Coordinates of C-alpha atoms and ligand atoms in Angstrom, one line a residue:
M282 CA -16.1 -21.7 0.8
R283 CA -15.6 -18.6 2.8
E284 CA -16.0 -18.7 6.6
K285 CA -19.3 -17.4 7.9
Q286 CA -18.9 -13.8 8.9
T287 CA -20.2 -12.8 12.3
I288 CA -20.2 -9.8 14.6
D289 CA -17.8 -11.7 16.9
S290 CA -15.3 -12.3 14.2
L291 CA -15.6 -8.7 13.1
V292 CA -14.8 -7.5 16.6
E293 CA -11.9 -9.9 16.9
K294 CA -10.5 -8.6 13.7
I295 CA -10.7 -5.0 14.8
K296 CA -9.1 -5.9 18.1
T297 CA -5.9 -7.0 16.3
Y298 CA -5.2 -3.5 15.1
S299 CA -7.1 -1.2 17.4
P300 CA -7.4 -2.9 20.7
E301 CA -8.0 0.3 22.7
S302 CA -11.0 1.6 20.7
D303 CA -14.6 1.3 21.9
L304 CA -15.8 -2.0 20.4
D305 CA -19.1 -2.0 22.3
I306 CA -20.4 0.6 19.9
V307 CA -19.5 -1.7 17.0
R308 CA -21.6 -4.4 18.6
L309 CA -24.4 -2.0 19.4
A310 CA -24.5 -0.8 15.7
F311 CA -24.7 -4.4 14.6
N312 CA -27.6 -5.2 16.9
F313 CA -29.4 -2.0 15.9
A314 CA -29.0 -2.7 12.2
D315 CA -29.9 -6.4 12.7
D316 CA -33.1 -5.4 14.3
A317 CA -33.9 -2.7 11.8
H318 CA -33.3 -5.0 8.8
R319 CA -35.1 -8.0 10.3
G320 CA -37.4 -9.7 7.8
Q321 CA -35.5 -8.2 4.8
F322 CA -33.6 -10.4 2.5
R323 CA -31.1 -9.9 -0.3
K324 CA -31.6 -11.3 -3.8
S325 CA -29.4 -14.2 -2.8
K326 CA -32.1 -15.0 -0.1
E327 CA -29.7 -14.3 2.7
P328 CA -30.8 -12.1 5.6
Y329 CA -30.1 -8.5 4.7
I330 CA -27.8 -7.9 7.6
T331 CA -25.2 -10.1 5.9
H332 CA -24.5 -7.2 3.5
P333 CA -23.6 -4.4 5.9
L334 CA -21.7 -7.0 8.0
A335 CA -19.7 -8.1 5.0
A336 CA -18.9 -4.5 4.0
A337 CA -17.7 -3.9 7.6
H338 CA -15.5 -7.0 7.3
I339 CA -14.0 -5.7 4.1
L340 CA -12.9 -2.6 6.0
A341 CA -11.7 -4.5 9.0
D342 CA -9.5 -6.6 6.7
M343 CA -8.0 -3.3 5.5
R344 CA -7.5 -2.3 9.2
I345 CA -9.8 0.8 8.9
D346 CA -10.9 3.0 11.8
P347 CA -13.7 1.3 13.8
V348 CA -15.7 4.6 13.7
I349 CA -16.1 4.1 9.9
I350 CA -16.9 0.4 10.5
T351 CA -19.7 1.4 12.9
A352 CA -21.2 3.7 10.3
T353 CA -20.8 0.9 7.7
L354 CA -22.9 -1.5 9.7
L355 CA -25.7 1.2 9.7
H356 CA -25.3 2.4 6.2
D357 CA -28.5 1.0 4.7
V358 CA -30.7 1.5 7.7
P359 CA -32.3 4.9 6.9
E360 CA -32.9 4.1 3.3
D361 CA -34.4 0.6 3.7
T362 CA -36.1 0.7 7.1
H363 CA -38.5 2.9 9.1
I364 CA -35.6 4.1 11.3
T365 CA -34.7 7.8 10.8
L366 CA -31.4 9.6 10.8
Q367 CA -32.5 11.3 14.0
E368 CA -32.8 8.0 15.7
I369 CA -29.3 7.0 14.5
E370 CA -28.0 10.3 15.9
D371 CA -29.8 9.7 19.2
N372 CA -28.1 6.3 19.5
F373 CA -24.7 6.8 18.0
G374 CA -24.0 10.5 18.0
S375 CA -23.7 13.1 15.3
E376 CA -20.5 11.9 13.7
I377 CA -21.9 8.5 12.8
R378 CA -25.1 10.1 11.7
K379 CA -23.4 12.4 9.3
M380 CA -21.6 9.5 7.6
V381 CA -24.8 7.4 7.4
E382 CA -26.5 10.5 6.0
G383 CA -23.8 10.9 3.4
I384 CA -24.3 7.3 2.2
T385 CA -28.1 7.7 2.2
K386 CA -27.8 10.8 0.0
L387 CA -25.7 8.8 -2.5
G388 CA -28.5 6.2 -2.3
K389 CA -30.9 5.5 -5.0
L390 CA -30.4 7.1 -8.4
K391 CA -33.4 8.3 -10.3
Y392 CA -32.1 8.3 -13.9
R393 CA -30.9 6.0 -16.5
G394 CA -28.1 6.2 -19.1
V395 CA -25.9 9.3 -19.4
E396 CA -28.1 11.3 -17.0
R397 CA -27.6 8.6 -14.4
Y398 CA -23.9 8.8 -14.9
I399 CA -23.9 12.5 -14.3
E400 CA -26.2 12.2 -11.3
N401 CA -24.0 9.6 -9.8
L402 CA -20.8 11.7 -10.3
R403 CA -22.4 14.8 -8.9
K404 CA -23.6 13.0 -5.8
M405 CA -20.3 11.4 -5.2
F406 CA -18.4 14.7 -5.6
I407 CA -20.6 16.4 -3.1
A408 CA -20.2 13.5 -0.7
M409 CA -16.5 13.5 -1.1
A410 CA -16.1 17.2 -0.5
E411 CA -18.2 16.9 2.7
D412 CA -16.5 13.8 4.2
I413 CA -14.1 11.5 2.4
R414 CA -15.0 8.7 4.8
V415 CA -18.4 8.4 3.1
M416 CA -16.5 7.3 -0.1
I417 CA -14.6 4.7 1.9
I418 CA -17.9 3.2 3.0
K419 CA -19.4 3.4 -0.4
F420 CA -16.4 1.6 -1.9
A421 CA -16.8 -1.2 0.6
D422 CA -20.5 -1.4 -0.1
R423 CA -19.8 -1.6 -3.8
I424 CA -17.1 -4.3 -3.4
H425 CA -19.5 -6.5 -1.5
N426 CA -22.2 -5.9 -4.1
L427 CA -19.7 -7.0 -6.8
Q428 CA -18.8 -10.0 -4.8
T429 CA -22.4 -11.1 -4.8
L430 CA -23.3 -10.0 -8.3
D431 CA -24.1 -13.5 -9.5
S432 CA -27.5 -13.4 -7.7
L433 CA -28.7 -10.6 -9.9
P434 CA -30.1 -10.8 -13.4
P435 CA -27.4 -10.5 -16.2
Q436 CA -28.5 -7.1 -17.4
K437 CA -28.1 -5.6 -13.9
R438 CA -24.8 -7.4 -13.4
Y439 CA -23.4 -5.7 -16.4
R440 CA -24.7 -2.3 -15.5
I441 CA -23.3 -2.4 -11.9
A442 CA -20.0 -3.8 -13.0
L443 CA -19.6 -1.2 -15.8
E444 CA -20.5 1.6 -13.4
S445 CA -17.8 0.2 -11.0
L446 CA -15.2 0.3 -13.7
E447 CA -16.1 3.7 -15.1
I448 CA -17.0 5.7 -12.0
Y449 CA -16.0 4.0 -8.8
A450 CA -12.6 2.7 -9.7
P451 CA -11.3 5.9 -11.3
I452 CA -12.4 7.9 -8.2
A453 CA -10.8 5.4 -5.9
N454 CA -7.7 5.8 -8.0
R455 CA -7.8 9.6 -7.9
L456 CA -8.1 9.3 -4.1
G457 CA -5.1 7.1 -4.1
I458 CA -6.8 4.1 -2.5
A459 CA -5.1 1.5 -4.6
E460 CA -6.3 -1.3 -2.5
M461 CA -9.9 -0.5 -3.2
K462 CA -9.4 0.5 -6.8
G463 CA -7.8 -2.8 -7.4
Q464 CA -10.6 -4.8 -5.8
L465 CA -13.3 -2.9 -7.6
E466 CA -11.5 -3.4 -11.0
D467 CA -10.8 -7.1 -10.6
L468 CA -14.3 -7.9 -9.4
A469 CA -15.9 -5.9 -12.2
F470 CA -13.6 -7.0 -15.0
R471 CA -15.1 -10.5 -15.2
Y472 CA -18.6 -9.1 -15.9
V473 CA -17.7 -6.3 -18.2
Y474 CA -15.2 -8.1 -20.4
P475 CA -15.7 -11.9 -19.7
K476 CA -13.7 -13.2 -22.7
E477 CA -10.8 -10.8 -22.0
Y478 CA -10.9 -11.7 -18.4
E479 CA -10.4 -15.4 -19.1
R480 CA -7.7 -14.8 -21.6
V481 CA -5.7 -12.5 -19.3
K482 CA -6.2 -14.8 -16.4
K483 CA -4.6 -17.7 -18.4
L484 CA -1.8 -15.4 -19.5
M485 CA -1.1 -14.4 -16.0
E486 CA -0.9 -18.0 -14.9
E487 CA 1.6 -18.7 -17.6
K488 CA 3.7 -15.7 -16.6
L489 CA 3.8 -16.9 -13.0
R490 CA 4.4 -20.6 -13.7
G491 CA 7.7 -21.9 -12.4
K492 CA 8.9 -18.6 -11.1
E493 CA 8.6 -19.3 -7.3
K494 CA 12.1 -20.7 -6.9
S495 CA 14.1 -18.0 -8.6
L496 CA 12.0 -15.3 -6.9
Q497 CA 12.7 -16.8 -3.6
K498 CA 16.4 -16.8 -4.4
I499 CA 16.4 -13.1 -5.4
Q500 CA 14.6 -12.2 -2.2
E501 CA 17.1 -14.0 -0.1
V502 CA 20.1 -12.5 -1.9
S503 CA 18.6 -9.0 -1.6
K504 CA 17.9 -9.4 2.1
M505 CA 21.5 -10.6 2.7
E506 CA 23.2 -7.8 0.7
L507 CA 21.0 -5.1 2.3
A508 CA 21.8 -6.5 5.8
N509 CA 25.5 -6.4 4.9
A510 CA 25.1 -2.7 4.0
N511 CA 23.4 -2.1 7.3
I512 CA 20.1 -1.1 5.7
K513 CA 17.2 -2.1 7.9
I514 CA 14.4 -3.8 6.0
I515 CA 10.9 -3.1 7.2
D516 CA 9.4 -5.4 4.6
L517 CA 10.6 -7.3 1.5
K518 CA 8.2 -9.4 -0.5
G519 CA 6.9 -10.3 -3.9
R520 CA 3.5 -9.0 -5.2
N521 CA 1.6 -10.0 -8.3
K522 CA 0.1 -7.5 -10.6
R523 CA -3.7 -7.3 -10.4
L524 CA -5.5 -8.8 -13.4
Y525 CA -7.3 -5.7 -14.7
S526 CA -4.1 -3.6 -14.4
F527 CA -2.2 -6.3 -16.3
Y528 CA -5.0 -6.2 -18.9
K529 CA -4.7 -2.5 -19.3
K530 CA -1.0 -2.6 -19.6
L531 CA -1.3 -5.4 -22.2
L532 CA -3.5 -3.1 -24.3
R533 CA -0.8 -0.4 -24.2
K534 CA 1.9 -2.9 -25.1
E535 CA 0.2 -4.3 -28.3
N536 CA -0.8 -7.4 -26.3
D537 CA 2.8 -8.5 -26.0
A538 CA 3.0 -10.0 -22.5
D539 CA 6.8 -10.1 -22.8
K540 CA 6.8 -6.3 -22.6
V541 CA 5.1 -6.3 -19.3
Y542 CA 7.9 -6.4 -16.8
D543 CA 6.1 -5.9 -13.6
V544 CA 3.8 -8.9 -13.5
I545 CA 5.7 -9.9 -10.4
A546 CA 7.5 -7.2 -8.5
I547 CA 9.5 -7.3 -5.4
R548 CA 8.6 -4.6 -2.9
V549 CA 11.3 -3.3 -0.6
I550 CA 10.2 -1.1 2.3
V551 CA 13.0 0.7 4.1
P552 CA 13.1 3.4 6.8
T553 CA 14.3 6.6 5.0
I554 CA 14.5 8.1 1.6
A555 CA 18.3 7.9 1.8
D556 CA 17.9 4.1 2.4
C557 CA 15.7 3.9 -0.7
Y558 CA 18.5 5.3 -2.9
A559 CA 21.1 3.2 -1.2
T560 CA 19.0 0.1 -1.7
L561 CA 18.7 1.0 -5.4
G562 CA 22.5 1.2 -5.6
I563 CA 23.0 -2.1 -3.9
L564 CA 20.5 -3.9 -6.1
H565 CA 22.2 -2.5 -9.2
K566 CA 25.5 -3.8 -8.0
I567 CA 24.1 -7.3 -7.8
W568 CA 22.0 -7.3 -10.9
K569 CA 22.4 -5.3 -14.1
P570 CA 19.5 -2.9 -14.6
L571 CA 17.5 -2.8 -17.8
K572 CA 18.2 0.5 -19.6
G573 CA 15.5 3.1 -19.4
R574 CA 13.6 1.3 -16.7
I575 CA 14.9 3.1 -13.6
K576 CA 12.1 5.4 -12.5
D577 CA 12.5 7.9 -9.7
Y578 CA 8.9 8.6 -8.5
I579 CA 10.4 9.9 -5.2
S580 CA 11.8 13.1 -6.7
Q581 CA 9.0 13.2 -9.3
P582 CA 5.9 11.6 -7.8
K583 CA 3.1 10.4 -10.1
P584 CA 0.1 12.7 -10.5
N585 CA -1.8 10.9 -7.8
G586 CA 1.0 11.4 -5.4
Y587 CA 2.5 7.9 -5.7
Q588 CA 6.2 7.7 -4.6
S589 CA 8.7 4.9 -5.0
L590 CA 11.8 4.0 -6.9
H591 CA 11.3 1.4 -9.7
T592 CA 13.9 -0.6 -11.5
T593 CA 13.9 -3.6 -13.7
V594 CA 17.0 -5.9 -13.4
F595 CA 18.3 -9.0 -15.1
D596 CA 18.5 -11.9 -12.6
E597 CA 21.2 -14.6 -12.9
H598 CA 19.2 -16.5 -15.5
G599 CA 18.7 -13.3 -17.6
E600 CA 15.1 -13.0 -16.5
L601 CA 13.6 -9.6 -15.8
V602 CA 12.5 -8.7 -12.3
E603 CA 11.1 -5.4 -11.2
F604 CA 11.9 -3.9 -7.8
Q605 CA 9.8 -1.2 -6.1
I606 CA 11.6 0.6 -3.3
R607 CA 9.8 2.9 -0.8
T608 CA 9.6 4.1 2.8
H609 CA 6.9 3.0 5.1
D610 CA 4.9 6.2 4.7
M611 CA 5.2 6.1 1.0
H612 CA 3.8 2.5 1.1
E613 CA 0.8 3.6 3.3
E614 CA 0.1 6.4 0.8
A615 CA 0.5 4.1 -2.2
E616 CA -2.0 1.6 -0.9
Y617 CA -4.4 3.8 1.0
G618 CA -4.0 7.3 -0.3
V619 CA -6.5 9.7 1.4
A620 CA -7.7 6.7 3.4
A621 CA -4.3 6.3 5.0
H622 CA -5.3 8.6 7.8
W623 CA -8.0 6.1 8.8
H624 CA -5.8 3.0 8.2
Y625 CA -4.0 1.4 11.1
D626 CA -0.5 0.2 10.1
E627 CA 1.4 -2.7 11.7
R628 CA 2.5 -0.4 14.6
G629 CA -1.1 0.7 15.2
S630 CA -0.4 4.3 14.0
R631 CA -1.9 6.4 11.3
L632 CA -0.8 9.1 8.9
P633 CA -2.1 12.7 9.4
A634 CA -5.1 13.8 7.5
K635 CA -4.5 15.4 4.1
E636 CA -6.2 18.3 2.4
I637 CA -7.4 17.2 -1.0
Q638 CA -7.7 20.3 -3.0
W639 CA -9.1 18.9 -6.1
V640 CA -12.2 17.5 -4.3
K641 CA -13.1 21.0 -3.3
E642 CA -12.5 22.2 -6.8
L643 CA -14.8 19.5 -8.1
A644 CA -17.6 20.5 -5.8
E645 CA -17.4 24.0 -7.1
I646 CA -17.2 23.1 -10.7
Q647 CA -20.0 20.5 -10.6
K648 CA -22.4 23.2 -9.4
D649 CA -22.5 25.1 -12.7
I650 CA -21.7 22.6 -15.3
L651 CA -22.6 19.0 -14.4
N652 CA -26.2 19.7 -15.3
K653 CA -25.2 20.2 -18.9
M654 CA -25.1 16.8 -20.7
S655 CA -22.7 17.9 -23.4
D656 CA -20.1 18.7 -20.9
L657 CA -19.8 15.2 -19.5
E658 CA -16.9 14.2 -21.7
E659 CA -15.0 17.2 -20.6
I660 CA -15.6 16.6 -16.9
K661 CA -14.4 13.0 -17.4
V662 CA -11.3 14.2 -19.1
D663 CA -10.6 16.9 -16.5
F664 CA -10.9 14.9 -13.4
L665 CA -11.0 11.2 -13.9
Q666 CA -8.0 10.9 -16.2
S667 CA -4.5 10.9 -14.9
R668 CA -3.1 14.2 -13.9
I669 CA 0.3 15.7 -14.6
F670 CA 2.2 18.2 -12.6
V671 CA 4.0 21.0 -14.4
F672 CA 5.8 24.1 -13.1
T673 CA 5.7 27.8 -13.7
P674 CA 9.2 29.4 -14.2
K675 CA 8.9 30.5 -10.6
G676 CA 8.4 26.9 -9.5
D677 CA 4.7 26.9 -8.7
V678 CA 3.1 23.5 -9.3
I679 CA 0.1 23.4 -11.7
D680 CA -2.1 20.3 -11.8
L681 CA -3.5 19.5 -15.3
P682 CA -5.0 16.5 -17.0
E683 CA -2.8 14.2 -19.1
Y684 CA -2.1 15.6 -22.6
A685 CA -2.9 19.1 -21.6
T686 CA -1.1 21.8 -23.7
P687 CA 0.5 25.2 -23.1
V688 CA -2.9 26.8 -23.8
D689 CA -4.6 24.8 -21.0
F690 CA -1.7 25.9 -18.8
A691 CA -2.1 29.5 -19.8
Y692 CA -5.9 29.5 -19.0
H693 CA -5.2 27.8 -15.8
I694 CA -2.9 30.7 -14.7
H695 CA -5.3 33.5 -15.8
T696 CA -8.0 34.1 -18.4
D697 CA -6.1 37.1 -19.8
I698 CA -2.9 35.0 -20.2
G699 CA -4.9 32.4 -22.1
N700 CA -6.6 34.9 -24.3
R701 CA -3.3 36.7 -25.2
C702 CA -1.1 33.6 -25.3
N703 CA 1.0 33.6 -28.4
G704 CA 3.7 31.0 -27.8
A705 CA 5.3 28.9 -25.2
R706 CA 8.7 27.8 -23.9
I707 CA 8.8 24.3 -22.5
N708 CA 11.9 23.7 -20.4
E709 CA 13.4 26.8 -22.0
K710 CA 12.8 25.7 -25.5
I711 CA 10.3 27.3 -27.9
A712 CA 7.4 24.9 -28.4
S713 CA 4.1 25.0 -30.3
L714 CA 0.9 25.6 -28.4
D715 CA -0.4 22.2 -29.1
T716 CA 2.5 20.3 -27.5
P717 CA 1.3 17.8 -24.9
L718 CA 2.9 18.7 -21.6
Q719 CA 4.8 16.1 -19.7
N720 CA 5.1 15.6 -15.9
G721 CA 7.8 17.9 -14.6
D722 CA 7.9 20.3 -17.5
V723 CA 8.7 24.0 -16.8
V724 CA 6.3 26.0 -18.9
E725 CA 6.5 29.7 -19.7
I726 CA 3.8 31.4 -21.8
I727 CA 4.7 34.1 -24.3
V728 CA 2.0 36.8 -24.3
D729 CA 1.1 39.2 -27.1
K730 CA -0.5 42.2 -25.4
N731 CA -2.2 43.2 -28.7
R732 CA -3.8 39.9 -29.2
K733 CA -7.6 40.2 -29.2
G734 CA -8.5 36.7 -28.2
P735 CA -8.0 32.9 -28.6
N736 CA -7.6 31.2 -31.9
P737 CA -10.8 29.1 -32.6
D738 CA -8.5 26.2 -33.7
W739 CA -7.3 25.8 -30.1
I740 CA -10.5 23.9 -29.4
D741 CA -9.0 21.0 -31.3
F742 CA -6.2 20.3 -28.9
T743 CA -7.1 21.8 -25.5
K744 CA -8.0 19.4 -22.8
T745 CA -9.3 21.4 -19.8
H746 CA -12.8 22.5 -19.4
T747 CA -11.7 26.0 -18.4
A748 CA -9.7 26.6 -21.6
R749 CA -12.4 25.2 -23.8
D750 CA -15.0 27.3 -22.2
H751 CA -13.1 30.5 -22.7
I752 CA -12.2 29.7 -26.3
K753 CA -15.8 28.9 -27.1
S754 CA -17.2 32.0 -25.4
Q755 CA -14.6 34.3 -26.8
N756 CA -15.2 33.1 -30.3
K757 CA -18.9 33.5 -29.9
K758 CA -18.2 37.1 -28.9
T759 CA -15.9 37.8 -31.8
R760 CA -18.3 36.1 -34.2
L761 CA -21.1 38.3 -32.9
T762 CA -19.1 41.5 -33.2
G763 CA -18.0 40.5 -36.6
W764 CA -21.6 39.9 -37.6
L765 CA -22.6 43.2 -36.1
K766 CA -19.9 45.0 -38.0
S767 CA -21.0 43.4 -41.2
V768 CA -24.6 44.5 -40.8
L769 CA -24.1 47.9 -39.3
P770 CA -23.8 50.8 -41.8
K771 CA -20.2 51.7 -42.4
K772 CA -19.1 55.2 -41.3
Ligands
LIG1001 MN1 -25.3 -1.2 0.9

């Protein structure tokens, strides 16, 4: 049974990582919300205030900025009580008001089915573009709702869990907030795929059974050898893969658990990038690496910005162990992504705020297309799937969805280049226009100036909304002119 959460324990938690911030305002926000929600109860029959308080605790456990926690305590006040946003501003200032307003706007959704999906996405994109902190609160809100899902009727349980898996978790992932993405997925997993959840849970237990001792040994040996090489270790410990991410990996590996090498991984955090590579070398001297499993995500980050060195080695019993090596800043980025700026690390410091370009792009794009139902699939493909980074011959980085092709690349550069594109070189080799691009590819488009427009067949393999839109509209035009020519009298 979990310990009862109180405002006192919340304030104590925050003090451990941010002792100098104004905690009176956190207490005031709690009292204000407590008064406002008085007489309201959750489906579980608990007083309503337990919900915003629990969401605030989730963020305090993650060592998040107390200003966000203050807004979290107030997040349901304007929607569920007679208190207005103006009153919140009068009491807590305009910054808190804006965050609470953002959450309130996300609030109740009017529609059902696919329309609800679109409405939800649209609202979240707008909220994100305005203030990313609103999403941090929304994720905490959703995590607590998932934790208390059992008190809702089964139909509702499924809908909320599915929405969490399909909308919330992918967005948290795109924002790089691995910690929240992981919690959302694992909580929702049980309700969306109950049988798979049980199966994967057992499989995970089997994988972990009896491993403690050898893992302990590997950690000790690593620490000793790194110390001998004068590499300072900021942190070195084992971490278990999350259940849902284990499940998804199993699906990719034909359900063969033996092919999943990172169920347990040892995470090594060292001060500099040079230390990361030195650490890799030292580990490979002790244990033989598995061929083809050394991944340098430092020089080639994953599409969401993730950086680390990964390697899988054979331990002394011939068992495979994965190592993940990174600097402290890379670790902060990996776990908290855009939220890293509002996360206090062990030293009480935070990373600088980052511009997130794609969020702005999204806000623009949603304006003219999210209203169209048929485009939903394309939006999902464009922005919720994994992204790849490819390069122009001049070295400019282009951000595209996974499996994008040279045609998508061409349209991304310029409409004319797309329309006149006649071939492509990938890494200096001639390649067909439907070749799926890989992270890090250098792509050059061969243009035919006399070409009139896109080939209608391109629609079969293009992945981006921009490319597909142009191909469709160009073809409409050509079809129209063709039709006109056929009906007009010949000269
Ligand atoms: Mn709420």
